[in-house]
Amino acid sequence: MVEAISENPLLVESGYIPFDRIQVEHIEPAVRQKLQELEQRVAEIEANIVPTWEGLMVELEAIGKAFEYLWAPVGHLLSVKNSDALREVFEKMMPQIITFTQRIGQSRPIYQGVKAIKDGSAWDKLDQAQQRVIELRLKDFDRSGVGLEGKAKERFNEIQTRISQITTEFSNHVLDAVKAYELIITDPEQTQGWPLNLKQTTAQSYAQANDTQSDVQAGPWRVTLDGPVMSPFLQHHRGREQRKEVYLAYVTRASSGELDNTQLIVEELKLRKEKVGLLGFNTFAEYSIDTKMAPSVQAVEQMSEQLAAAAKPFADREFKALGDYAAQQGFDGQLKHWDVGFYAERMREALYDFTDDQLRPYFPMPRVLEGLFSLCGRLFDIEIKLANSKATVWHEDVSFYEVFDKTAGQKIASFYLDPYSRPADKRGGAWMDSCMARRRTQGKLQLPVVYLVCNGTQPVGDQPSFMSFGEVLTLFHEFGHGLQGMLTTVDYADVAGVNGVEWDAVELASQFMENWCYHKPTLLGMTSHVETGQPLPDGLFDKIVASKNYRSGSAMMRQVQFGVTDMRLHHQFDPDGQQSFLELGREIAMAMSSLPPLSEDRSLCAFSHIFAGGYCAGYYSYKWAEVLSADAFAAFEEVGLDNEEKVTTLGRRYRDTILALGGSRHPMEVYKDFRGRAPSTDALLRHSGLTD
Ligand code: ZN
């Protein structure tokens, strides 16, 4: 029996989320009841638009708050406590949720009301954060075509529909092309040098595909174009002809026959251009940049040029060194694309002979957390305390913490930490998500709460979890996002914490924290060998640092090349012109890679990030955010990382600007407040070892 509606935990809008009481059975009745109420509320708002902050924006905020209690926990549970029943009800309710949010996002009366606030006489009396809430809302409205009328509106909607069909078709082609390819290996001799998990995955894949058995050591093994198979295969498989075959299949996937994406790409580029034309933009790149931190397409191009100019000589040298190394190993001839990964991996092993398993005993999780919390305490004047009794959780591994301002002695935020992997019902990867935004409703302040979710190694017996260095980095990364979510001082949920932060600026706070893992006293302070209690030896620390920059010139060039290709396709390129997009891609690759592209290479046909994902005219964001985080960390290096007094002063400034203001102002202004100037690429190049 379902409890009475009044007791439905998803409908209680106060306190922490009652994870101990939420059952799958609560979801459907709660969503139905709440949506009905909210729809009525929206209809009332639309019928009596009051174009003031109190009259309209506060009302819209209240709807956001209801969603925080009603639907956000459902999405969270789907990721951390999945079940068939939960998935079923999630999929059942999702369309109604989407319809409701679209209804607000495309409501003309609300749009006009928000616009009237902006154009009204009271605009100047709003504070900066309130103005930004309104500006971001208006931008969303404008970009969804709410302001268009007549034929233009019709065409806009038509294009939207077609683009979403194209992206689905595009992804399906890529998936099907990956599925269609296999290389079967039956001779155990040929798997010499393979890591164990490559054998496991490919044996399992063979068994599944053929509905039979396969032995991990005796085979057969099925090699596919799936990333987690293809990459280690190219790195470890000794048979050159087979590497060539797999490589060629990979760079030509979804580019011929029934699964050919070529025409879809041309059509998509044309439609994107036409769509943004209706909204008043010249190119899709300009439309993309309009909601980014980067001030202009030119600024992005300039960053790419600076990074490429510095990295290219290093990449060329790395390629030459790789050729020399291969020759020493008895390789005869010119290195081809299918040789690079293989020899790069052999050379890495020769240079940096350490493994994750060697490092783990030094990183017991409690010690790492202690180190992380004490670093944050020093830098940002906060104190983090375990508070498991204050909130209920979804799994016994999860801990709950409260964050206090040290000077004021006041609680300012809290967070859940779900550290270990649970393959049966928890999604892979690591992420930070907002559980409750900081907001003030009816004069009452709600403090921010965030989720920090990792997939670290589970503890065995009474031992703690021993972390790999990669897991430590991931924890610092997510905690950086978490700090921006928790140390916000903004009272409007739309722009509090990470909300409202431009896409290309979001990874600043997270990557900034990663830098501390390469600071010797910080890292060594978090290590204590399980048996000896000794910190990580200097030799191992040096290897960690050196291996970070192994072939960093080539890695930099590769990312910049993708970014440049994406930007040019969405800015200068004319989809109706003489040159094909493949020719443009090849031209850029010719100029940027140390090994000229193959004439067969049609890998743009599977560039899902930009043709089926959100990275269109935004791929550069990866590098943009790295430039920011390196440059921000460099501010600390400049005062001297061991100068306690100056580091704490600067830490406060970082907290008061980047962490506190979040989305409440344009990120470039916030950044300049912290750094005193616009970001520079120097620090990233230096940290990557790309300076002479
Ligand atoms: Zn991140």
XYZ file of C-alpha atoms and ligand atoms in Angstrom:
693
model
C 0.000 0.000 0.000
C 1.178 3.472 -0.847
C 1.198 5.840 2.094
C -1.256 8.686 2.219
C -0.235 11.504 -0.103
C 0.309 13.863 2.805
C 3.136 11.644 3.969
C 4.814 11.330 0.601
C 8.454 12.248 1.382
C 8.965 13.760 -2.073
C 6.353 16.392 -1.288
C 7.881 17.665 1.948
C 9.662 20.881 1.061
C 11.873 21.395 4.092
C 14.968 19.986 5.726
C 17.345 17.545 4.056
C 16.111 15.045 1.497
C 14.620 12.109 3.473
C 16.592 9.370 1.715
C 15.612 6.849 4.388
C 11.950 7.182 3.462
C 11.838 7.665 -0.311
C 10.491 4.561 -2.058
C 9.979 3.980 -5.749
C 6.220 3.869 -5.081
C 6.263 7.492 -3.941
C 7.497 8.887 -7.216
C 4.527 8.653 -9.533
C 1.863 9.999 -7.131
C 4.185 12.783 -5.990
C 5.032 13.871 -9.514
C 1.394 13.782 -10.620
C 0.173 15.790 -7.680
C 2.959 18.339 -7.712
C 2.892 18.906 -11.473
C -0.820 19.509 -11.334
C -0.331 22.115 -8.623
C 2.551 23.727 -10.446
C 0.743 23.859 -13.761
C -2.091 25.657 -12.094
C 0.400 27.994 -10.475
C 2.057 28.737 -13.825
C -1.331 29.425 -15.405
C -2.081 31.911 -12.615
C 1.300 33.575 -13.035
C 0.752 33.842 -16.799
C -2.721 35.296 -16.361
C -1.550 38.000 -13.954
C 1.965 38.926 -14.951
C 3.511 41.248 -12.393
C 6.756 42.413 -13.985
C 8.760 42.902 -10.800
C 11.349 40.838 -8.987
C 8.943 39.960 -6.180
C 6.000 39.485 -8.479
C 7.578 37.213 -11.055
C 11.114 36.031 -10.332
C 10.356 34.958 -6.763
C 7.417 32.947 -8.080
C 9.630 31.228 -10.645
C 12.194 30.500 -7.905
C 9.546 28.734 -5.863
C 8.915 26.362 -8.759
C 12.631 25.589 -8.872
C 12.600 24.810 -5.181
C 9.701 22.372 -5.573
C 11.712 20.529 -8.231
C 14.685 20.337 -5.893
C 12.627 18.210 -3.501
C 10.471 16.395 -6.020
C 12.489 15.410 -9.065
C 16.183 16.086 -8.363
C 16.378 13.274 -5.752
C 14.845 10.880 -8.275
C 17.532 11.693 -10.831
C 20.180 11.320 -8.146
C 18.904 7.911 -7.049
C 18.847 6.781 -10.645
C 22.634 7.322 -10.683
C 23.530 5.930 -7.285
C 20.837 3.353 -6.482
C 19.508 2.186 -9.788
C 16.890 -0.539 -10.143
C 14.534 -1.725 -12.864
C 11.546 -0.382 -10.961
C 13.146 3.041 -10.514
C 14.177 3.233 -14.146
C 10.709 2.312 -15.251
C 8.977 5.017 -13.245
C 11.673 7.537 -14.194
C 11.080 6.891 -17.889
C 7.347 6.998 -17.373
C 7.401 10.389 -15.627
C 10.188 12.013 -17.636
C 8.037 13.164 -20.573
C 5.689 15.003 -18.211
C 8.585 16.708 -16.491
C 10.011 17.749 -19.866
C 6.674 19.057 -21.069
C 6.330 21.106 -17.911
C 9.810 22.652 -18.065
C 9.374 23.388 -21.767
C 6.100 25.056 -21.008
C 7.842 27.564 -18.704
C 10.845 27.887 -21.014
C 8.605 28.783 -23.946
C 5.917 30.773 -22.202
C 5.427 34.023 -24.070
C 3.671 35.826 -21.187
C 6.488 34.935 -18.797
C 9.049 35.944 -21.413
C 7.369 39.314 -21.821
C 7.139 39.732 -18.073
C 10.857 39.061 -17.580
C 11.658 41.390 -20.473
C 9.485 44.098 -18.924
C 11.517 43.914 -15.713
C 14.673 44.438 -17.729
C 13.176 47.377 -19.623
C 11.392 48.836 -16.588
C 12.306 51.722 -14.326
C 13.116 49.487 -11.346
C 15.918 47.689 -13.223
C 18.654 49.862 -11.723
C 17.456 49.077 -8.216
C 18.113 45.360 -8.634
C 21.469 44.105 -7.432
C 24.032 42.656 -9.798
C 23.094 39.036 -9.112
C 19.398 39.733 -9.679
C 20.187 41.456 -12.964
C 22.228 38.497 -14.016
C 19.383 36.075 -13.173
C 17.115 38.071 -15.456
C 19.662 38.417 -18.234
C 20.371 34.672 -18.248
C 16.660 33.854 -18.290
C 16.107 36.241 -21.188
C 18.983 34.735 -23.094
C 17.487 31.271 -22.650
C 14.137 32.519 -23.880
C 15.668 34.251 -26.894
C 17.733 31.233 -27.834
C 14.729 28.956 -27.738
C 13.040 31.187 -30.305
C 10.283 32.524 -28.049
C 10.769 36.008 -29.445
C 10.229 34.930 -33.079
C 6.945 35.327 -34.924
C 5.164 34.010 -37.994
C 7.198 32.359 -40.742
C 10.474 32.793 -38.883
C 9.086 30.984 -35.863
C 7.712 28.160 -37.994
C 11.029 27.703 -39.762
C 12.897 27.861 -36.457
C 10.818 25.051 -35.001
C 11.191 23.022 -38.175
C 14.975 23.350 -38.002
C 15.044 22.408 -34.316
C 13.105 19.237 -35.030
C 15.291 18.287 -37.965
C 18.520 18.943 -36.041
C 17.410 16.690 -33.225
C 16.627 13.950 -35.768
C 20.049 14.422 -37.341
C 21.904 14.138 -34.046
C 20.037 10.952 -33.165
C 20.730 9.452 -36.576
C 24.358 10.527 -36.347
C 24.854 8.781 -32.998
C 23.067 5.674 -34.165
C 25.318 5.445 -37.200
C 28.406 5.710 -35.040
C 27.101 3.099 -32.611
C 26.107 0.745 -35.410
C 29.418 1.190 -37.192
C 31.282 0.379 -33.992
C 29.054 -2.647 -33.488
C 29.521 -3.842 -37.057
C 33.267 -4.250 -36.775
C 35.135 -7.113 -35.117
C 38.548 -8.687 -35.317
C 38.661 -12.197 -33.907
C 41.936 -13.435 -32.486
C 42.248 -17.142 -31.757
C 45.981 -17.670 -31.336
C 47.159 -17.038 -27.732
C 50.642 -16.260 -29.123
C 49.194 -13.107 -30.654
C 47.988 -11.770 -27.313
C 51.468 -11.604 -25.864
C 51.941 -8.319 -24.070
C 48.226 -7.653 -23.635
C 47.208 -6.406 -20.211
C 44.916 -8.773 -18.346
C 41.816 -6.584 -18.561
C 42.099 -6.313 -22.350
C 42.033 -10.117 -22.486
C 39.101 -10.210 -20.087
C 37.015 -7.647 -21.963
C 37.640 -9.155 -25.376
C 37.061 -12.737 -24.219
C 33.815 -11.662 -22.606
C 32.858 -9.778 -25.753
C 33.495 -12.892 -27.848
C 31.406 -15.049 -25.525
C 28.547 -12.556 -25.583
C 28.563 -11.948 -29.323
C 28.571 -15.647 -30.131
C 26.521 -16.871 -27.220
C 29.270 -19.262 -26.246
C 32.232 -19.576 -23.885
C 35.640 -18.005 -24.122
C 38.614 -18.487 -21.861
C 40.507 -15.376 -20.746
C 43.891 -17.056 -21.339
C 43.039 -19.409 -24.224
C 40.637 -17.255 -26.240
C 39.043 -16.566 -28.597
C 39.131 -12.784 -28.179
C 36.926 -10.297 -29.976
C 38.505 -6.892 -30.658
C 36.050 -4.069 -31.352
C 36.178 -0.321 -31.989
C 34.867 0.466 -28.502
C 37.184 3.015 -26.894
C 38.090 0.874 -23.846
C 39.092 -1.976 -26.198
C 40.494 -0.163 -29.217
C 42.928 2.099 -27.317
C 44.656 -0.592 -25.226
C 44.697 -2.849 -28.304
C 46.621 -0.249 -30.321
C 48.918 0.319 -27.354
C 49.750 -3.304 -26.636
C 49.122 -5.515 -29.661
C 52.370 -6.602 -31.266
C 51.004 -7.647 -34.682
C 51.473 -4.577 -36.878
C 49.105 -5.623 -39.683
C 46.259 -6.118 -37.235
C 46.929 -2.794 -35.585
C 46.716 -1.226 -39.024
C 43.430 -2.957 -39.761
C 41.822 -1.831 -36.499
C 43.163 1.698 -36.831
C 41.834 2.097 -40.367
C 38.457 0.719 -39.370
C 38.385 3.224 -36.535
C 39.157 6.359 -38.561
C 36.687 5.433 -41.293
C 33.742 4.398 -39.110
C 30.348 5.841 -40.053
C 31.765 7.291 -43.257
C 30.495 5.005 -46.017
C 27.590 2.856 -47.108
C 24.370 2.808 -45.118
C 25.965 4.247 -42.002
C 27.576 7.207 -43.774
C 27.351 10.451 -41.771
C 28.803 12.693 -44.495
C 25.538 14.136 -45.783
C 24.101 14.472 -42.277
C 27.056 16.631 -41.275
C 26.646 18.909 -44.289
C 22.939 19.282 -43.593
C 23.509 19.913 -39.898
C 26.108 22.612 -40.524
C 23.732 24.349 -42.950
C 20.794 24.159 -40.561
C 22.782 25.411 -37.594
C 23.848 28.409 -39.619
C 20.315 29.105 -40.767
C 18.891 28.707 -37.267
C 21.238 31.168 -35.610
C 20.685 33.539 -38.533
C 17.037 33.739 -37.485
C 18.222 34.777 -34.017
C 20.495 37.458 -35.445
C 23.894 35.775 -35.373
C 26.283 35.586 -38.330
C 27.701 32.191 -37.518
C 27.023 29.299 -35.184
C 30.357 29.972 -33.477
C 29.236 33.510 -32.583
C 25.989 32.087 -31.219
C 27.924 29.604 -29.090
C 30.349 32.211 -27.757
C 27.427 34.451 -26.792
C 26.850 32.224 -23.738
C 30.479 31.529 -22.920
C 33.194 33.165 -20.866
C 35.412 33.589 -23.935
C 34.761 37.131 -25.162
C 34.834 36.347 -28.897
C 35.618 33.786 -31.581
C 38.854 35.677 -32.148
C 39.835 35.282 -28.493
C 39.385 31.520 -28.816
C 41.408 31.474 -32.030
C 44.118 33.466 -30.341
C 44.318 31.015 -27.448
C 44.565 28.086 -29.875
C 47.292 29.809 -31.859
C 49.335 30.555 -28.753
C 49.063 27.019 -27.443
C 49.811 25.471 -30.835
C 52.777 27.742 -31.552
C 54.360 26.761 -28.242
C 53.483 23.062 -28.373
C 54.278 22.236 -32.021
C 58.090 22.161 -31.712
C 57.735 19.912 -28.657
C 55.311 17.615 -30.469
C 57.719 17.343 -33.406
C 60.587 16.547 -31.060
C 58.477 13.947 -29.259
C 57.653 12.311 -32.559
C 61.303 12.245 -33.556
C 62.283 10.786 -30.176
C 59.607 8.139 -30.536
C 60.997 7.177 -33.954
C 64.488 6.905 -32.473
C 63.205 4.796 -29.603
C 61.333 2.482 -31.987
C 64.468 2.091 -34.111
C 66.445 1.109 -31.000
C 63.829 -1.548 -30.376
C 64.473 -2.972 -33.813
C 61.664 -1.229 -35.702
C 62.602 -0.748 -39.320
C 61.039 1.995 -41.452
C 58.731 4.968 -40.884
C 56.352 5.112 -37.921
C 52.751 5.065 -39.101
C 49.612 6.095 -37.237
C 49.030 2.555 -36.000
C 52.552 2.413 -34.545
C 52.475 5.596 -32.491
C 50.330 4.333 -29.608
C 52.268 1.078 -29.421
C 55.750 2.574 -29.205
C 54.626 5.497 -27.063
C 53.406 2.971 -24.515
C 56.658 0.940 -24.643
C 58.646 4.132 -24.179
C 56.476 5.208 -21.267
C 57.048 1.868 -19.554
C 60.787 2.205 -20.079
C 60.900 5.761 -18.716
C 58.500 5.591 -15.771
C 58.408 2.132 -14.333
C 55.758 2.558 -11.680
C 52.249 1.232 -11.432
C 49.057 2.207 -9.668
C 49.419 -0.808 -7.433
C 52.786 0.435 -6.214
C 51.277 3.769 -5.183
C 48.026 2.588 -3.580
C 49.475 1.476 -0.200
C 50.561 5.088 0.364
C 47.082 6.552 -0.098
C 44.610 5.232 2.493
C 41.399 7.184 1.933
C 40.974 8.564 5.491
C 44.441 10.067 5.276
C 43.749 11.580 1.860
C 40.467 13.108 3.063
C 42.224 14.533 6.091
C 44.821 16.101 3.802
C 42.192 17.508 1.454
C 40.102 18.964 4.275
C 43.083 20.516 5.992
C 44.276 22.073 2.728
C 40.808 23.586 2.189
C 40.773 24.755 5.797
C 44.064 26.589 5.333
C 43.240 28.066 1.956
C 39.624 29.046 2.428
C 39.204 29.493 6.177
C 36.701 26.678 6.540
C 36.295 23.666 8.761
C 34.771 20.390 7.591
C 33.137 18.131 10.173
C 31.629 14.687 9.853
C 27.919 14.912 10.716
C 26.424 11.535 9.892
C 23.643 11.892 12.452
C 22.267 15.056 10.831
C 20.990 13.586 7.567
C 19.894 10.250 6.191
C 21.620 8.644 3.208
C 20.905 6.191 0.360
C 23.668 3.704 1.173
C 25.716 2.816 4.247
C 28.982 3.810 2.512
C 27.800 7.410 2.193
C 28.954 10.032 4.716
C 27.461 13.428 5.450
C 29.619 16.442 6.322
C 29.000 19.996 7.438
C 31.141 22.936 6.386
C 31.757 25.864 8.745
C 33.257 29.269 8.246
C 36.191 29.100 10.658
C 36.316 32.765 11.576
C 32.574 33.248 11.970
C 32.061 29.784 13.469
C 28.935 29.481 11.359
C 27.660 26.613 9.291
C 27.621 27.557 5.604
C 27.032 24.333 3.661
C 27.007 20.559 3.766
C 27.775 17.657 1.475
C 27.307 13.949 0.941
C 30.347 11.877 0.003
C 29.655 8.590 -1.789
C 33.214 7.349 -2.370
C 33.240 3.745 -3.612
C 32.137 1.900 -6.703
C 29.030 -0.305 -6.553
C 28.866 -1.773 -10.049
C 25.489 -3.377 -9.447
C 23.488 -0.189 -9.045
C 25.748 2.860 -9.274
C 26.812 4.586 -12.464
C 30.543 4.753 -13.238
C 32.697 7.874 -13.272
C 32.779 10.671 -10.726
C 30.691 13.783 -10.417
C 29.540 16.637 -8.252
C 25.914 17.626 -8.344
C 23.880 20.206 -6.532
C 21.394 18.720 -4.080
C 20.059 22.051 -2.838
C 21.079 25.433 -4.092
C 21.672 28.326 -1.760
C 18.518 30.427 -1.898
C 16.475 32.752 0.228
C 12.771 32.090 0.282
C 10.370 34.146 2.340
C 13.301 35.667 4.136
C 14.672 32.291 5.155
C 18.093 31.242 3.918
C 18.563 27.709 2.612
C 22.211 26.645 2.764
C 23.718 24.792 -0.189
C 24.056 21.005 -0.127
C 26.029 19.069 -2.741
C 26.654 15.467 -3.728
C 30.221 14.310 -4.281
C 30.237 10.941 -5.960
C 33.320 8.895 -6.851
C 33.893 5.320 -7.904
C 36.948 4.522 -5.828
C 38.219 1.101 -4.845
C 36.083 -0.521 -2.175
C 37.734 -1.248 1.154
C 38.440 -4.909 1.891
C 37.931 -6.363 5.388
C 38.873 -3.902 8.121
C 41.370 -2.083 5.904
C 40.470 1.336 4.496
C 40.194 1.927 0.753
C 43.613 2.420 -0.830
C 43.440 4.987 -3.578
C 45.324 5.123 -6.847
C 46.869 8.471 -7.709
C 44.191 8.864 -10.380
C 41.481 8.413 -7.761
C 43.113 11.067 -5.576
C 43.126 13.481 -8.526
C 39.471 12.720 -9.222
C 38.518 13.361 -5.607
C 40.288 16.736 -5.649
C 38.629 17.577 -8.977
C 35.102 16.875 -7.772
C 35.783 18.560 -4.457
C 36.771 21.673 -6.413
C 33.356 21.694 -8.078
C 31.838 21.061 -4.666
C 33.608 24.069 -3.131
C 32.130 26.326 -5.778
C 28.726 24.861 -4.985
C 29.147 25.258 -1.218
C 31.110 28.466 -0.656
C 28.772 30.582 -2.740
C 27.422 33.714 -1.088
C 24.706 34.300 -3.672
C 21.078 34.028 -2.510
C 19.395 33.361 -5.870
C 19.417 29.731 -6.930
C 19.693 30.476 -10.668
C 23.177 31.911 -10.198
C 24.294 30.426 -6.858
C 27.239 28.032 -6.776
C 27.909 26.417 -10.129
C 24.491 27.464 -11.472
C 24.709 30.006 -14.244
C 28.467 29.586 -14.642
C 29.389 29.581 -18.328
C 30.317 26.210 -19.765
C 33.923 27.110 -20.577
C 34.486 28.393 -17.017
C 32.932 25.513 -15.058
C 36.085 23.391 -14.926
C 38.171 26.198 -13.456
C 37.336 25.460 -9.819
C 37.757 21.705 -10.239
C 41.030 21.636 -12.142
C 42.422 24.293 -9.853
C 42.281 21.795 -6.980
C 44.057 19.091 -9.025
C 47.146 21.280 -9.148
C 47.684 20.756 -5.423
C 48.242 17.032 -6.002
C 51.499 17.928 -7.742
C 52.643 20.145 -4.874
C 55.119 17.987 -2.995
C 54.389 18.963 0.648
C 50.621 18.736 0.033
C 50.795 15.344 -1.638
C 53.366 13.812 0.675
C 51.359 15.078 3.631
C 48.468 12.894 2.517
C 50.507 9.711 2.241
C 51.296 7.097 4.836
C 52.288 3.604 3.810
C 49.911 0.989 5.183
C 52.707 -1.064 6.762
C 55.568 1.332 7.422
C 53.666 4.605 7.914
C 56.266 6.244 5.667
C 55.307 9.042 3.270
C 55.630 8.562 -0.472
C 59.351 8.422 -1.383
C 60.762 11.359 -3.374
C 61.654 9.082 -6.278
C 58.050 8.021 -6.803
C 56.812 11.582 -6.465
C 59.266 12.725 -9.147
C 58.072 9.982 -11.472
C 54.429 10.990 -10.997
C 55.285 14.558 -11.954
C 57.465 13.596 -14.914
C 54.966 11.103 -16.323
C 52.217 13.752 -16.217
C 54.033 15.610 -18.969
C 55.075 12.614 -21.024
C 54.358 13.525 -24.674
C 52.432 16.587 -23.514
C 53.275 18.469 -26.733
C 51.505 15.829 -28.818
C 48.562 15.693 -26.439
C 48.211 19.477 -26.509
C 48.381 19.588 -30.324
C 45.721 16.920 -30.633
C 43.222 18.730 -28.405
C 43.937 22.098 -29.991
C 43.520 20.574 -33.453
C 40.073 19.251 -32.527
C 39.139 22.644 -31.118
C 40.358 24.537 -34.172
C 38.553 22.172 -36.549
C 35.317 22.553 -34.590
C 35.569 26.335 -34.509
C 36.417 26.698 -38.216
C 33.580 24.412 -39.251
C 31.179 26.627 -37.308
C 32.662 29.979 -38.262
C 34.629 30.391 -41.504
C 33.498 27.236 -43.258
C 30.770 27.528 -45.902
C 28.753 24.303 -46.098
C 27.560 25.377 -49.570
C 31.076 26.162 -50.767
C 33.630 24.319 -52.889
C 35.696 22.793 -50.113
C 34.270 19.782 -48.266
C 34.403 19.597 -44.480
C 36.717 16.610 -44.780
C 39.138 18.634 -46.877
C 39.085 21.406 -44.306
C 39.766 18.887 -41.534
C 42.676 17.455 -43.500
C 44.107 20.903 -44.189
C 44.123 21.698 -40.466
C 45.626 18.307 -39.601
C 48.356 18.837 -42.209
C 49.365 22.077 -40.549
C 49.116 20.839 -36.972
C 50.126 17.201 -36.630
C 53.657 15.899 -36.636
C 52.531 12.898 -38.671
C 50.497 13.995 -41.721
C 46.952 12.586 -41.804
C 46.143 9.549 -43.927
C 44.171 10.192 -47.078
C 41.719 7.528 -45.832
C 41.083 9.358 -42.544
C 37.410 10.331 -42.297
C 37.202 10.433 -38.531
C 35.215 13.696 -38.567
C 32.287 11.475 -39.577
C 32.305 10.135 -36.028
C 33.116 13.359 -34.132
C 30.093 12.980 -31.871
C 31.134 15.707 -29.424
C 30.375 18.379 -31.980
C 27.840 16.718 -34.305
C 25.741 14.859 -31.747
C 26.700 16.428 -28.429
C 26.821 19.785 -26.727
C 30.393 20.654 -27.682
C 29.585 22.272 -31.043
C 31.713 25.408 -31.341
C 32.629 24.611 -27.747
C 35.289 21.937 -27.952
C 37.856 24.626 -27.151
C 36.333 24.780 -23.639
C 38.540 21.921 -22.471
C 41.650 23.957 -23.117
C 40.098 27.266 -22.106
C 39.324 25.922 -18.640
C 42.816 24.434 -18.333
C 44.318 27.797 -19.180
C 42.203 29.365 -16.410
C 42.945 26.779 -13.743
C 46.682 26.803 -14.462
C 46.752 30.600 -14.483
C 44.794 30.766 -11.220
C 47.163 28.305 -9.575
C 50.107 30.318 -10.887
C 48.906 33.213 -8.727
C 49.663 30.989 -5.720
C 53.005 29.957 -7.179
C 53.906 33.600 -7.660
C 53.536 34.373 -3.951
C 55.406 31.164 -3.117
C 53.495 27.988 -2.316
C 55.355 27.623 0.970
C 54.698 31.197 2.068
C 51.881 30.381 4.479
C 50.786 33.952 5.104
C 50.559 35.000 1.479
C 48.991 31.741 0.389
C 46.203 32.123 2.949
C 45.571 35.737 1.945
C 45.323 34.695 -1.680
C 43.184 31.680 -0.725
C 40.660 34.062 0.849
C 40.593 36.143 -2.293
C 40.002 33.035 -4.394
C 37.171 32.098 -2.051
C 35.652 35.595 -2.127
C 35.720 35.796 -5.927
C 35.668 32.554 -7.897
C 34.087 30.352 -5.230
C 31.708 32.915 -3.724
C 30.369 34.725 -6.779
C 29.902 31.731 -9.079
C 27.364 32.569 -11.736
C 26.267 35.895 -10.278
C 28.538 37.892 -12.581
C 30.198 37.301 -15.928
C 33.065 34.851 -15.290
C 35.622 37.098 -16.986
C 34.848 39.866 -14.487
C 35.003 37.431 -11.588
C 38.288 36.075 -12.880
C 39.798 39.518 -13.242
C 38.729 40.318 -9.681
C 40.756 37.366 -8.515
C 43.743 37.652 -10.818
C 43.859 41.381 -11.480
C 44.060 40.711 -15.215
C 42.683 38.537 -18.019
C 43.918 34.907 -18.147
C 47.193 34.071 -19.874
C 48.319 30.818 -21.496
C 51.814 31.016 -19.957
C 51.130 28.968 -16.839
C 49.462 26.081 -18.670
C 52.403 25.861 -21.061
C 54.855 25.953 -18.177
C 52.942 23.340 -16.139
C 52.800 21.114 -19.228
C 56.552 21.369 -19.680
C 56.102 23.215 -22.975
C 58.529 26.058 -22.354
C 62.239 26.047 -22.993
Zn 34.707 18.520 -13.810
